[in-house]
CSV table of C-alpha atoms in Angstrom, one decimal:
chain,number,residue,atom,x,y,z
A,170,MET,CA,93.0,271.1,-1.9
A,171,LYS,CA,96.1,273.2,-0.3
A,172,GLY,CA,98.6,269.9,-0.7
A,173,LEU,CA,97.9,270.0,-4.5
A,174,PHE,CA,98.2,273.6,-5.1
A,175,GLU,CA,101.9,273.2,-3.6
A,176,ILE,CA,102.5,270.6,-5.2
A,177,LEU,CA,101.6,272.3,-8.3
A,178,ASN,CA,103.7,275.9,-7.1
A,179,PRO,CA,105.9,277.2,-10.3
A,180,GLU,CA,108.4,277.3,-7.2
A,181,ASN,CA,108.7,273.6,-7.7
A,182,ASN,CA,109.8,273.4,-11.4
A,183,LEU,CA,107.2,271.3,-12.2
A,184,VAL,CA,105.4,273.3,-14.1
A,185,LEU,CA,107.7,275.9,-15.9
A,186,ALA,CA,107.1,274.6,-18.9
A,187,ASP,CA,103.4,274.9,-19.7
A,188,ASP,CA,100.6,277.1,-18.9
A,189,MET,CA,99.0,275.2,-16.2
A,190,MET,CA,95.3,275.5,-14.9
A,191,LEU,CA,93.2,273.7,-12.4
A,192,SER,CA,89.8,273.2,-11.7
A,193,ASP,CA,87.7,271.4,-9.7
A,194,ALA,CA,85.3,268.6,-10.0
A,195,GLN,CA,82.3,270.8,-10.9
A,196,GLY,CA,84.7,272.7,-13.1
A,197,ILE,CA,85.5,275.7,-11.4
A,198,ILE,CA,88.4,277.5,-11.9
A,199,LEU,CA,90.8,277.7,-8.6
A,200,ARG,CA,94.2,278.3,-10.2
A,201,VAL,CA,95.9,279.1,-13.5
A,202,SER,CA,100.3,279.5,-13.6
A,203,GLU,CA,101.7,282.7,-14.0
A,204,THR,CA,102.4,282.7,-17.3
A,205,TYR,CA,98.7,281.7,-18.5
A,206,GLU,CA,96.8,284.6,-18.0
A,207,LYS,CA,99.8,286.9,-19.7
A,208,ASN,CA,100.3,283.8,-22.9
A,209,PHE,CA,96.5,284.1,-24.2
A,210,GLY,CA,95.5,287.8,-23.3
A,211,PHE,CA,93.3,287.5,-20.0
A,212,THR,CA,93.3,290.1,-17.5
A,213,HIS,CA,94.7,289.1,-13.7
A,214,ASN,CA,92.3,286.6,-12.5
A,215,SER,CA,89.8,287.5,-15.3
A,216,ILE,CA,89.0,283.6,-15.5
A,217,VAL,CA,89.5,282.4,-11.4
A,218,GLY,CA,86.2,281.7,-10.0
A,219,LYS,CA,84.5,281.1,-13.3
A,220,SER,CA,83.5,278.0,-14.1
A,221,ALA,CA,85.0,276.0,-17.3
A,222,PHE,CA,81.7,274.9,-18.9
A,223,ASP,CA,80.7,278.8,-19.4
A,224,LEU,CA,83.8,279.7,-20.6
A,225,GLU,CA,83.4,277.2,-22.8
A,226,ALA,CA,79.6,277.9,-23.8
A,227,ASP,CA,80.7,282.2,-24.4
A,228,GLY,CA,83.3,280.5,-26.9
A,229,THR,CA,86.2,281.5,-24.2
A,230,PHE,CA,87.8,278.1,-24.7
A,231,THR,CA,87.0,275.7,-27.9
A,232,PRO,CA,86.5,273.0,-27.3
A,233,CYS,CA,87.2,273.5,-23.6
A,234,ILE,CA,89.5,270.7,-22.6
A,235,THR,CA,88.8,271.1,-19.0
A,236,ALA,CA,84.9,270.2,-19.5
A,237,GLU,CA,86.3,267.2,-21.3
A,238,VAL,CA,87.4,266.1,-18.8
A,239,ILE,CA,85.1,266.5,-16.0
A,240,ARG,CA,82.7,264.7,-19.0
A,241,GLN,CA,85.0,261.9,-20.1
A,242,LYS,CA,86.9,261.8,-16.8
A,243,ARG,CA,89.9,260.1,-18.3
A,244,LYS,CA,93.4,261.8,-20.2
A,245,ILE,CA,93.0,264.2,-22.9
A,246,THR,CA,95.3,265.4,-25.8
A,247,ALA,CA,93.9,267.8,-27.8
A,248,THR,CA,94.0,271.3,-29.8
A,249,GLN,CA,91.7,274.1,-28.5
A,250,THR,CA,91.4,278.2,-29.0
A,251,ILE,CA,91.9,280.3,-26.0
A,252,ASN,CA,90.1,283.6,-25.9
A,253,HIS,CA,89.0,283.7,-29.8
A,254,ARG,CA,92.8,284.7,-30.5
A,255,HIS,CA,95.4,281.8,-29.9
A,256,LYS,CA,94.2,278.5,-32.3
A,257,ASN,CA,95.1,275.7,-32.0
A,258,VAL,CA,96.9,275.0,-29.1
A,259,MET,CA,97.9,272.0,-28.0
A,260,THR,CA,97.1,271.0,-24.4
A,261,VAL,CA,97.3,268.0,-22.5
A,262,GLY,CA,94.0,267.0,-19.6
A,263,ILE,CA,94.6,265.4,-16.9
A,264,PRO,CA,91.9,263.7,-14.3
A,265,LEU,CA,92.9,263.4,-10.8
A,266,PHE,CA,90.6,261.2,-8.3
A,267,ASP,CA,90.4,260.6,-4.1
A,268,ASP,CA,90.9,257.7,-2.6
A,269,ASN,CA,87.2,256.7,-3.6
A,270,GLY,CA,88.0,256.8,-7.3
A,271,GLU,CA,85.9,260.2,-7.2
A,272,LEU,CA,86.6,262.9,-9.6
A,273,LYS,CA,88.1,265.8,-7.6
A,274,TYR,CA,90.5,267.9,-10.0
A,275,ALA,CA,91.0,268.7,-13.6
A,276,VAL,CA,94.8,269.7,-14.5
A,277,CYS,CA,95.6,271.2,-17.9
A,278,PHE,CA,98.8,271.4,-19.2
A,279,ASN,CA,99.1,274.0,-22.6
A,280,THR,CA,102.1,273.6,-24.7
A,281,VAL,CA,103.0,275.4,-28.0
A,282,SER,CA,100.3,276.3,-30.5
A,283,MET,CA,100.5,274.2,-34.1
A,284,GLU,CA,101.1,278.0,-35.2
A,285,GLN,CA,104.4,277.8,-33.0
A,286,ILE,CA,105.4,274.3,-34.4
A,287,ASN,CA,104.9,275.4,-38.1
A,288,ALA,CA,106.7,278.1,-37.4
A,289,ILE,CA,109.5,276.6,-35.4
A,290,GLN,CA,109.6,274.0,-38.3
A,291,ARG,CA,110.0,276.8,-40.9
A,292,ASN,CA,112.8,278.6,-38.6
A,293,TYR,CA,114.4,274.8,-38.6
A,294,ARG,CA,114.5,274.8,-42.1
A,295,HIS,CA,115.8,278.0,-42.9
A,296,LEU,CA,118.5,277.4,-40.3
A,297,GLN,CA,119.4,274.4,-41.9
A,298,ASP,CA,120.1,275.9,-45.5
A,299,SER,CA,121.8,278.6,-43.5
A,300,LEU,CA,124.0,275.9,-42.1
A,301,GLN,CA,124.8,274.2,-45.1
A,302,GLN,CA,125.4,277.7,-46.8
A,303,TYR,CA,127.8,279.0,-43.9
A,304,SER,CA,129.7,275.2,-44.2
A,305,GLN,CA,130.4,275.7,-47.7
A,306,GLU,CA,131.4,279.4,-46.9
A,307,ILE,CA,133.3,278.3,-44.2
A,308,ALA,CA,134.7,275.6,-45.7
A,309,GLU,CA,136.1,277.8,-48.8
A,310,LEU,CA,137.5,280.4,-46.2
A,311,ARG,CA,139.7,277.5,-44.4
A,312,THR,CA,141.1,276.8,-47.6
A,313,ARG,CA,142.2,279.7,-48.1
A,314,ALA,CA,143.6,280.2,-44.2
A,315,THR,CA,145.4,276.4,-43.7
A,316,SER,CA,147.1,276.3,-47.0
A,317,THR,CA,147.2,279.1,-50.1
A,318,ASP,CA,148.6,276.3,-52.5
A,319,LEU,CA,145.2,274.4,-52.8
A,320,ILE,CA,143.3,276.0,-55.2
A,321,PHE,CA,139.9,273.8,-56.5
A,322,LYS,CA,136.9,274.0,-58.4
A,323,SER,CA,136.7,269.8,-59.0
A,324,ALA,CA,134.3,268.1,-57.8
A,325,SER,CA,136.7,265.6,-57.1
A,326,MET,CA,139.0,267.8,-55.5
A,327,GLN,CA,135.8,269.2,-53.6
A,328,ARG,CA,135.0,265.6,-52.1
A,329,LEU,CA,138.7,265.1,-51.2
A,330,TRP,CA,138.9,268.7,-49.6
A,331,THR,CA,135.6,267.2,-46.9
A,332,LEU,CA,137.3,264.1,-46.3
A,333,MET,CA,140.7,266.0,-45.3
A,334,GLN,CA,138.4,268.0,-43.2
A,335,ASN,CA,136.8,265.0,-41.4
A,336,THR,CA,140.3,263.4,-40.6
A,337,ALA,CA,142.5,266.2,-39.6
A,338,ASN,CA,142.1,265.9,-35.9
A,339,THR,CA,142.2,262.0,-36.0
A,340,LYS,CA,145.1,260.0,-35.0
A,341,ALA,CA,144.5,257.6,-37.5
A,342,ASN,CA,147.6,257.2,-39.9
A,343,ILE,CA,147.4,258.6,-43.2
A,344,LEU,CA,147.7,256.9,-46.8
A,345,ILE,CA,148.0,259.4,-49.7
A,346,THR,CA,147.9,258.0,-53.3
A,347,GLY,CA,148.3,259.5,-56.6
A,348,GLU,CA,150.8,260.1,-59.5
A,349,THR,CA,154.0,262.7,-59.4
A,350,GLY,CA,153.6,266.2,-59.0
A,351,VAL,CA,149.7,266.0,-58.5
A,352,GLY,CA,151.0,268.4,-55.0
A,353,LYS,CA,150.4,264.9,-52.3
A,354,SER,CA,152.9,266.8,-50.2
A,355,ALA,CA,150.5,270.0,-50.5
A,356,ILE,CA,147.9,268.1,-49.4
A,357,ALA,CA,150.5,267.0,-46.1
A,358,LYS,CA,150.5,270.3,-44.7
A,359,ALA,CA,146.8,271.5,-45.1
A,360,ILE,CA,146.1,269.0,-43.2
A,361,HIS,CA,148.3,269.4,-40.8
A,362,SER,CA,147.6,272.6,-40.8
A,363,MET,CA,144.3,272.5,-40.3
A,364,SER,CA,144.6,269.8,-37.8
A,365,ASN,CA,144.6,270.5,-33.9
A,366,ARG,CA,148.3,269.7,-34.5
A,367,ALA,CA,149.5,272.4,-36.6
A,368,ASP,CA,151.3,274.6,-34.1
A,369,GLY,CA,153.4,271.8,-34.2
A,370,PRO,CA,156.5,270.9,-36.5
A,371,PHE,CA,155.9,269.4,-39.9
A,372,ILE,CA,158.7,267.1,-41.0
A,373,GLU,CA,159.1,266.1,-44.3
A,374,VAL,CA,160.8,262.9,-45.7
A,375,ASN,CA,161.4,262.0,-49.1
A,376,CYS,CA,162.2,258.6,-48.5
A,377,ALA,CA,163.1,258.4,-52.3
A,378,VAL,CA,166.2,260.5,-51.7
A,379,LEU,CA,168.0,259.2,-48.7
A,380,HIS,CA,171.3,257.1,-49.2
A,381,GLU,CA,170.1,253.2,-47.8
A,382,ASN,CA,172.7,253.5,-45.6
A,383,LEU,CA,172.5,256.1,-44.1
A,384,ILE,CA,168.1,256.1,-44.4
A,385,GLU,CA,168.2,254.6,-40.6
A,386,SER,CA,170.3,257.4,-39.3
A,387,GLU,CA,168.3,260.4,-40.6
A,388,LEU,CA,165.2,259.0,-39.3
A,389,PHE,CA,166.0,257.6,-36.3
A,390,GLY,CA,168.5,259.4,-35.1
A,391,TYR,CA,172.3,258.3,-33.1
A,392,GLU,CA,173.8,258.6,-30.1
A,393,LYS,CA,177.7,259.7,-30.4
A,394,GLY,CA,180.5,257.1,-32.2
A,395,ALA,CA,177.1,255.1,-32.9
A,396,PHE,CA,179.5,254.6,-36.7
A,397,THR,CA,182.1,256.1,-38.3
A,398,GLY,CA,182.0,259.2,-39.4
A,399,ALA,CA,179.2,260.2,-36.6
A,400,SER,CA,178.8,263.5,-35.0
A,401,SER,CA,180.4,263.7,-31.5
A,402,THR,CA,177.1,264.8,-30.1
A,403,GLY,CA,175.0,262.3,-31.7
A,404,LYS,CA,171.9,263.9,-33.4
A,405,ILE,CA,168.3,263.9,-33.3
A,406,GLY,CA,166.5,262.0,-36.0
A,407,LYS,CA,163.5,263.3,-38.3
A,408,ILE,CA,161.1,261.2,-36.2
A,409,GLU,CA,162.0,262.5,-33.1
A,410,LEU,CA,162.0,266.2,-34.3
A,411,ALA,CA,157.9,265.0,-35.5
A,412,ASN,CA,157.1,265.0,-31.7
A,413,HIS,CA,153.9,266.6,-31.2
A,414,GLY,CA,153.7,267.4,-35.0
A,415,THR,CA,153.1,266.1,-37.7
A,416,LEU,CA,155.6,263.7,-39.8
A,417,PHE,CA,155.3,263.2,-43.5
A,418,LEU,CA,157.0,260.0,-45.8
A,419,ASP,CA,156.9,260.6,-49.4
A,420,GLU,CA,157.4,258.1,-51.2
A,421,ILE,CA,156.8,255.4,-48.6
A,422,GLY,CA,157.5,252.9,-51.2
A,423,GLU,CA,160.9,253.4,-51.2
A,424,LEU,CA,162.0,252.0,-48.0
A,425,PRO,CA,164.2,249.2,-47.8
A,426,ALA,CA,162.7,246.4,-46.2
A,427,HIS,CA,164.5,246.6,-42.6
A,428,ILE,CA,163.5,250.1,-42.4
A,429,GLN,CA,160.0,249.0,-43.0
A,430,SER,CA,160.2,246.5,-40.1
A,431,LYS,CA,161.5,249.3,-37.9
A,432,LEU,CA,158.4,252.0,-39.1
A,433,LEU,CA,156.0,249.2,-38.3
A,434,GLN,CA,157.7,248.7,-34.6
A,435,LEU,CA,156.9,252.7,-34.2
A,436,ILE,CA,153.8,253.1,-35.3
A,437,GLN,CA,152.9,249.9,-32.7
A,438,GLU,CA,154.6,251.5,-30.2
A,439,LYS,CA,155.2,255.0,-30.6
A,440,THR,CA,158.9,254.8,-29.0
A,441,ILE,CA,162.4,255.2,-30.9
A,442,GLU,CA,165.8,253.8,-30.0
A,443,ARG,CA,168.3,256.0,-31.5
A,444,LEU,CA,171.3,254.3,-33.3
A,445,SER,CA,173.7,252.6,-30.4
A,446,GLY,CA,171.3,254.1,-27.9
A,447,THR,CA,169.6,252.1,-24.8
A,448,ARG,CA,166.9,254.3,-23.7
A,449,LYS,CA,163.5,254.5,-25.3
A,450,ILE,CA,162.1,257.6,-26.3
A,451,GLU,CA,158.4,258.1,-26.3
A,452,LEU,CA,156.8,260.2,-29.2
A,453,ASP,CA,153.7,261.6,-30.2
A,454,PHE,CA,152.7,262.6,-33.7
A,455,ARG,CA,150.7,262.3,-36.1
A,456,LEU,CA,151.7,260.3,-39.3
A,457,ILE,CA,151.1,260.8,-42.9
A,458,VAL,CA,152.7,258.6,-46.1
A,459,ALA,CA,152.3,258.8,-50.0
A,460,THR,CA,153.6,257.0,-52.6
A,461,ASN,CA,152.7,257.2,-56.5
A,462,ARG,CA,153.7,253.3,-56.6
A,463,ASN,CA,150.8,250.6,-55.9
A,464,LEU,CA,151.5,249.7,-53.1
A,465,GLU,CA,149.1,246.7,-53.1
A,466,ALA,CA,150.7,245.1,-55.7
A,467,GLU,CA,154.2,245.6,-54.0
A,468,VAL,CA,152.8,244.0,-50.8
A,469,GLN,CA,151.4,240.7,-53.7
A,470,ARG,CA,155.4,240.9,-55.3
A,471,GLY,CA,157.0,240.7,-51.6
A,472,LEU,CA,158.7,244.2,-51.7
A,473,PHE,CA,156.5,245.9,-49.1
A,474,ARG,CA,154.9,244.8,-45.9
A,475,SER,CA,151.1,243.7,-46.0
A,476,ASP,CA,151.2,244.3,-42.2
A,477,LEU,CA,153.0,247.6,-42.5
A,478,PHE,CA,150.8,248.7,-45.8
A,479,TYR,CA,147.1,247.7,-43.3
A,480,ARG,CA,148.4,249.8,-40.2
A,481,LEU,CA,149.3,252.7,-43.0
A,482,ASN,CA,146.5,252.5,-45.2
A,483,VAL,CA,144.0,253.3,-42.1
A,484,ILE,CA,142.3,256.6,-43.9
A,485,ARG,CA,143.3,256.6,-48.2
A,486,ILE,CA,143.3,260.0,-49.9
A,487,HIS,CA,143.5,259.4,-53.4
A,488,ILE,CA,144.4,262.8,-55.5
A,489,PRO,CA,143.2,262.7,-59.4
A,490,PRO,CA,145.8,263.7,-61.5
A,491,LEU,CA,144.9,267.0,-63.1
A,492,ARG,CA,144.1,265.9,-66.8
A,493,GLN,CA,141.3,264.3,-64.8
A,494,ARG,CA,139.8,267.4,-63.0
A,495,LYS,CA,140.5,270.0,-65.9
A,496,GLU,CA,138.4,272.7,-63.9
A,497,ASP,CA,141.7,273.0,-61.8
A,498,VAL,CA,144.1,273.9,-64.9
A,499,LEU,CA,143.0,277.5,-65.6
A,500,PRO,CA,142.4,278.5,-61.2
A,501,LEU,CA,146.2,277.0,-60.8
A,502,ALA,CA,147.2,278.8,-63.6
A,503,HIS,CA,146.4,281.9,-62.4
A,504,GLN,CA,147.4,281.3,-58.9
A,505,PHE,CA,151.0,280.6,-59.9
A,506,LEU,CA,151.3,283.5,-62.5
A,507,ALA,CA,149.7,286.0,-59.5
A,508,ARG,CA,153.1,284.4,-56.9
A,509,PHE,CA,155.2,284.4,-59.8
A,510,CYS,CA,155.0,288.1,-61.3
A,511,ARG,CA,154.8,288.7,-57.6
A,512,GLU,CA,158.1,287.3,-56.8
A,513,TYR,CA,160.2,288.4,-60.0
A,514,GLY,CA,158.9,291.9,-60.1
A,515,LYS,CA,156.8,291.5,-63.4
A,516,SER,CA,152.8,292.0,-64.2
A,517,LEU,CA,152.1,289.5,-67.1
A,518,SER,CA,148.9,288.1,-68.3
A,519,PHE,CA,147.4,285.0,-70.9
A,520,SER,CA,146.7,285.2,-74.0
A,521,PRO,CA,143.3,283.7,-75.1
A,522,ARG,CA,144.9,281.4,-77.0
A,523,PHE,CA,147.1,280.2,-74.3
A,524,LEU,CA,144.4,279.7,-72.3
A,525,ALA,CA,143.4,277.5,-74.5
A,526,PHE,CA,146.3,275.4,-74.6
A,527,LEU,CA,146.8,275.2,-71.2
A,528,ASP,CA,142.6,274.2,-70.9
A,529,GLN,CA,143.2,271.1,-73.3
A,530,TYR,CA,147.0,270.1,-72.7
A,531,ASP,CA,146.8,266.4,-70.5
A,532,TRP,CA,149.7,267.3,-68.2
A,533,PRO,CA,151.2,264.2,-67.8
A,534,GLY,CA,153.8,265.8,-64.7
A,535,ASN,CA,150.0,267.5,-63.2
A,536,VAL,CA,150.6,270.3,-61.0
A,537,ARG,CA,154.1,270.6,-60.6
A,538,GLN,CA,154.5,270.4,-64.6
A,539,LEU,CA,152.4,273.3,-64.6
A,540,GLU,CA,153.4,275.6,-62.0
A,541,ASN,CA,157.1,275.0,-63.7
A,542,LEU,CA,156.1,275.9,-67.1
A,543,ILE,CA,154.5,279.3,-65.5
A,544,GLU,CA,157.4,280.0,-63.4
A,545,ARG,CA,159.3,279.4,-66.5
A,546,LEU,CA,157.7,282.0,-68.8
A,547,VAL,CA,157.3,284.2,-66.3
A,548,ILE,CA,161.1,284.6,-66.1
A,549,THR,CA,161.6,284.2,-70.1
A,550,VAL,CA,158.7,286.2,-71.6
A,551,GLN,CA,159.7,289.9,-72.2
A,552,ASP,CA,156.0,291.2,-73.9
A,553,PRO,CA,152.9,291.7,-70.9
A,554,ILE,CA,150.9,289.3,-72.6
A,555,ILE,CA,151.9,285.1,-72.5
A,556,ASP,CA,150.9,283.5,-75.6
A,557,VAL,CA,151.4,280.2,-77.1
A,558,SER,CA,154.4,281.4,-79.3
A,559,ALA,CA,156.2,281.3,-76.0
A,560,LEU,CA,155.8,277.8,-74.9
A,561,PRO,CA,159.2,275.6,-74.5
A,562,PRO,CA,159.7,273.6,-77.6
A,563,GLU,CA,158.8,270.0,-75.9
A,564,TYR,CA,155.1,271.7,-75.8
A,565,THR,CA,154.9,272.9,-79.1
A,566,GLY,CA,152.5,269.8,-81.0
A,567,ASP,CA,149.0,269.1,-82.0
A,568,ALA,CA,148.4,270.7,-78.3
A,569,VAL,CA,148.9,273.8,-79.3
A,570,PRO,CA,146.3,275.9,-81.7
A,571,PRO,CA,148.5,277.2,-84.6
A,572,ALA,CA,148.7,280.9,-84.6
A,573,GLU,CA,146.4,281.3,-87.4
A,574,LEU,CA,143.7,279.4,-86.3
A,575,LEU,CA,142.0,282.8,-84.7
A,576,ALA,CA,143.8,285.3,-86.7
A,577,ARG,CA,143.1,283.7,-90.6
A,578,GLN,CA,140.3,281.4,-91.0
A,579,GLY,CA,136.4,282.3,-91.0
A,580,THR,CA,134.4,285.6,-91.7
A,581,LEU,CA,135.4,288.8,-89.5
A,582,SER,CA,131.9,287.4,-87.7
A,583,GLU,CA,133.3,284.3,-86.8
A,584,ARG,CA,136.9,285.3,-85.6
A,585,MET,CA,135.4,287.8,-83.7
A,586,ASP,CA,133.3,285.5,-81.6
A,587,ALA,CA,135.9,282.8,-81.4
A,588,TYR,CA,137.8,285.5,-80.3
A,589,GLU,CA,134.9,286.8,-77.7
A,590,ALA,CA,134.7,282.8,-76.8
A,591,GLN,CA,138.2,283.2,-75.5
A,592,ILE,CA,137.5,286.0,-73.2
A,593,ILE,CA,134.4,284.8,-71.7
A,594,ARG,CA,135.9,281.4,-71.2
A,595,ASP,CA,138.9,283.1,-69.1
A,596,SER,CA,136.9,285.5,-67.5
A,597,TYR,CA,134.3,282.6,-65.9
A,598,HIS,CA,137.1,280.3,-65.1
A,599,ARG,CA,139.2,283.2,-63.5
A,600,CYS,CA,135.9,284.8,-61.6
A,601,GLY,CA,133.2,282.1,-61.4
A,602,THR,CA,130.3,284.1,-61.4
A,603,THR,CA,128.3,286.4,-63.8
A,604,VAL,CA,128.7,289.4,-61.3
A,605,ALA,CA,131.7,289.1,-61.0
A,606,VAL,CA,132.2,288.8,-64.9
A,607,ALA,CA,130.0,291.4,-65.8
A,608,LYS,CA,132.3,294.3,-63.3
A,609,GLU,CA,135.6,292.5,-64.8
A,610,LEU,CA,134.6,293.0,-68.9
A,611,GLY,CA,131.9,296.0,-68.4
A,612,ILE,CA,129.0,294.6,-68.9
A,613,SER,CA,125.4,294.1,-67.7
A,614,GLN,CA,124.6,290.4,-65.8
A,615,ALA,CA,122.3,289.2,-68.4
A,616,THR,CA,124.8,289.7,-70.8
A,617,ALA,CA,127.3,287.6,-68.9
A,618,ALA,CA,125.1,285.5,-68.4
A,619,ARG,CA,124.2,284.4,-71.8
A,620,LYS,CA,127.5,284.6,-73.2
A,621,ILE,CA,128.5,282.0,-70.7
A,622,ALA,CA,125.6,279.7,-71.5
A,623,LYS,CA,126.8,280.5,-75.5
A,624,TYR,CA,130.6,279.9,-75.0
A,625,VAL,CA,130.5,277.8,-71.9
A,626,GLY,CA,128.0,275.4,-72.8
A,627,SER,CA,126.4,275.7,-69.7
A,628,LYS,CA,123.6,278.0,-68.3
A,629,PRO,CA,125.1,279.3,-64.9
A,630,GLU,CA,122.3,280.3,-62.2
A,631,LYS,CA,121.9,283.7,-61.5
A,632,GLY,CA,123.7,286.2,-58.6
A,633,GLY,CA,126.0,283.3,-56.9
A,634,ASP,CA,127.1,280.6,-59.5
A,635,ARG,CA,130.3,278.4,-58.8
A,636,LEU,CA,132.2,276.5,-61.3
């Protein structure tokens, strides 16, 4: 028995995870672990030396797993109540036999109770909910921290943002597609900002504006005397400048065939040679490219190398046009207004009719068109409120509500409702929650929720609703 006690000694780290009780073949309790009495409310040595069968009879153990192991002479796993108060304690009882096959000891290990298991499950579910909430909050904070130009509420842009987060720290090449003006450069900068290369350079090259005769020297650089008119000291190319950072090639579809070939070699080897140079320069950079063209169609027509396309198209990020994500229009407009008012020292706001115009206009030029329009109006408008009357001539068509729409049609009640609707929509698009709308407009949250449901067309959740 002394040898067994030595084996089960807590110093051997064999039973530290459980509460252990050891008895002989007659059920006399020989030893319990140091934590057993404390965890189950026994006084010191109050059960050592007692019979497991007697403790079963007086209800101290119900059922007594030690007694059951002795009766059945087999391993038993079951729950029991200990000391009348600790219910559903998961217990494993193990019989120990001597060399002749005779039962010599019974050892029981008590793990966690079912109440503890249920509590752990509840805590786990609570942690999962909290983790999801915190992840969303962190995503919003990272949006603000890494790229103040990225403002969005639409589901499509939220999915895009998740993809950006998941791929920012990889080395995979990224192909950004979308119409002109959707913000491909802003997305590329945001990926760089949230990546582990954020402290390195972000080098942007618009391939469409580089002269075909100069594009190679601009990208790859050159040694002195490389060509007529070359700098006497040579020049570092854009690719080399992006070392340890991010290289963003916008309008990649504009690259001529011979540069496509050199770019493919660069991707494969991550080395360059300057024009007229003989030395290979090893580089470490992340490549992001963008285009408003259909590169698959360009490949089919033989205008773009298929092997280069497949190298670039590792991760595809497609930015939807602004007309397909109308939820983003007003937040972007307010952001641009705030920025340009700071730049030009003005204090302006939008009229309800102007917000209605922004909301229904199709924006063929996408975010860039919206940004340019707001800057133009901030510069030119003299009144404190920007209204549709200030729109440039190219915008004054069917998309603009006539000035008399809110002022001269319908009864007084109908006109007041129309004006109130614009105010509520404007506030909700800008603030995003019933609490914020109520605070901004000086009304109760219940009133804000009711009016939002009436005018916005969806019933907001209480408290933390977002668009």
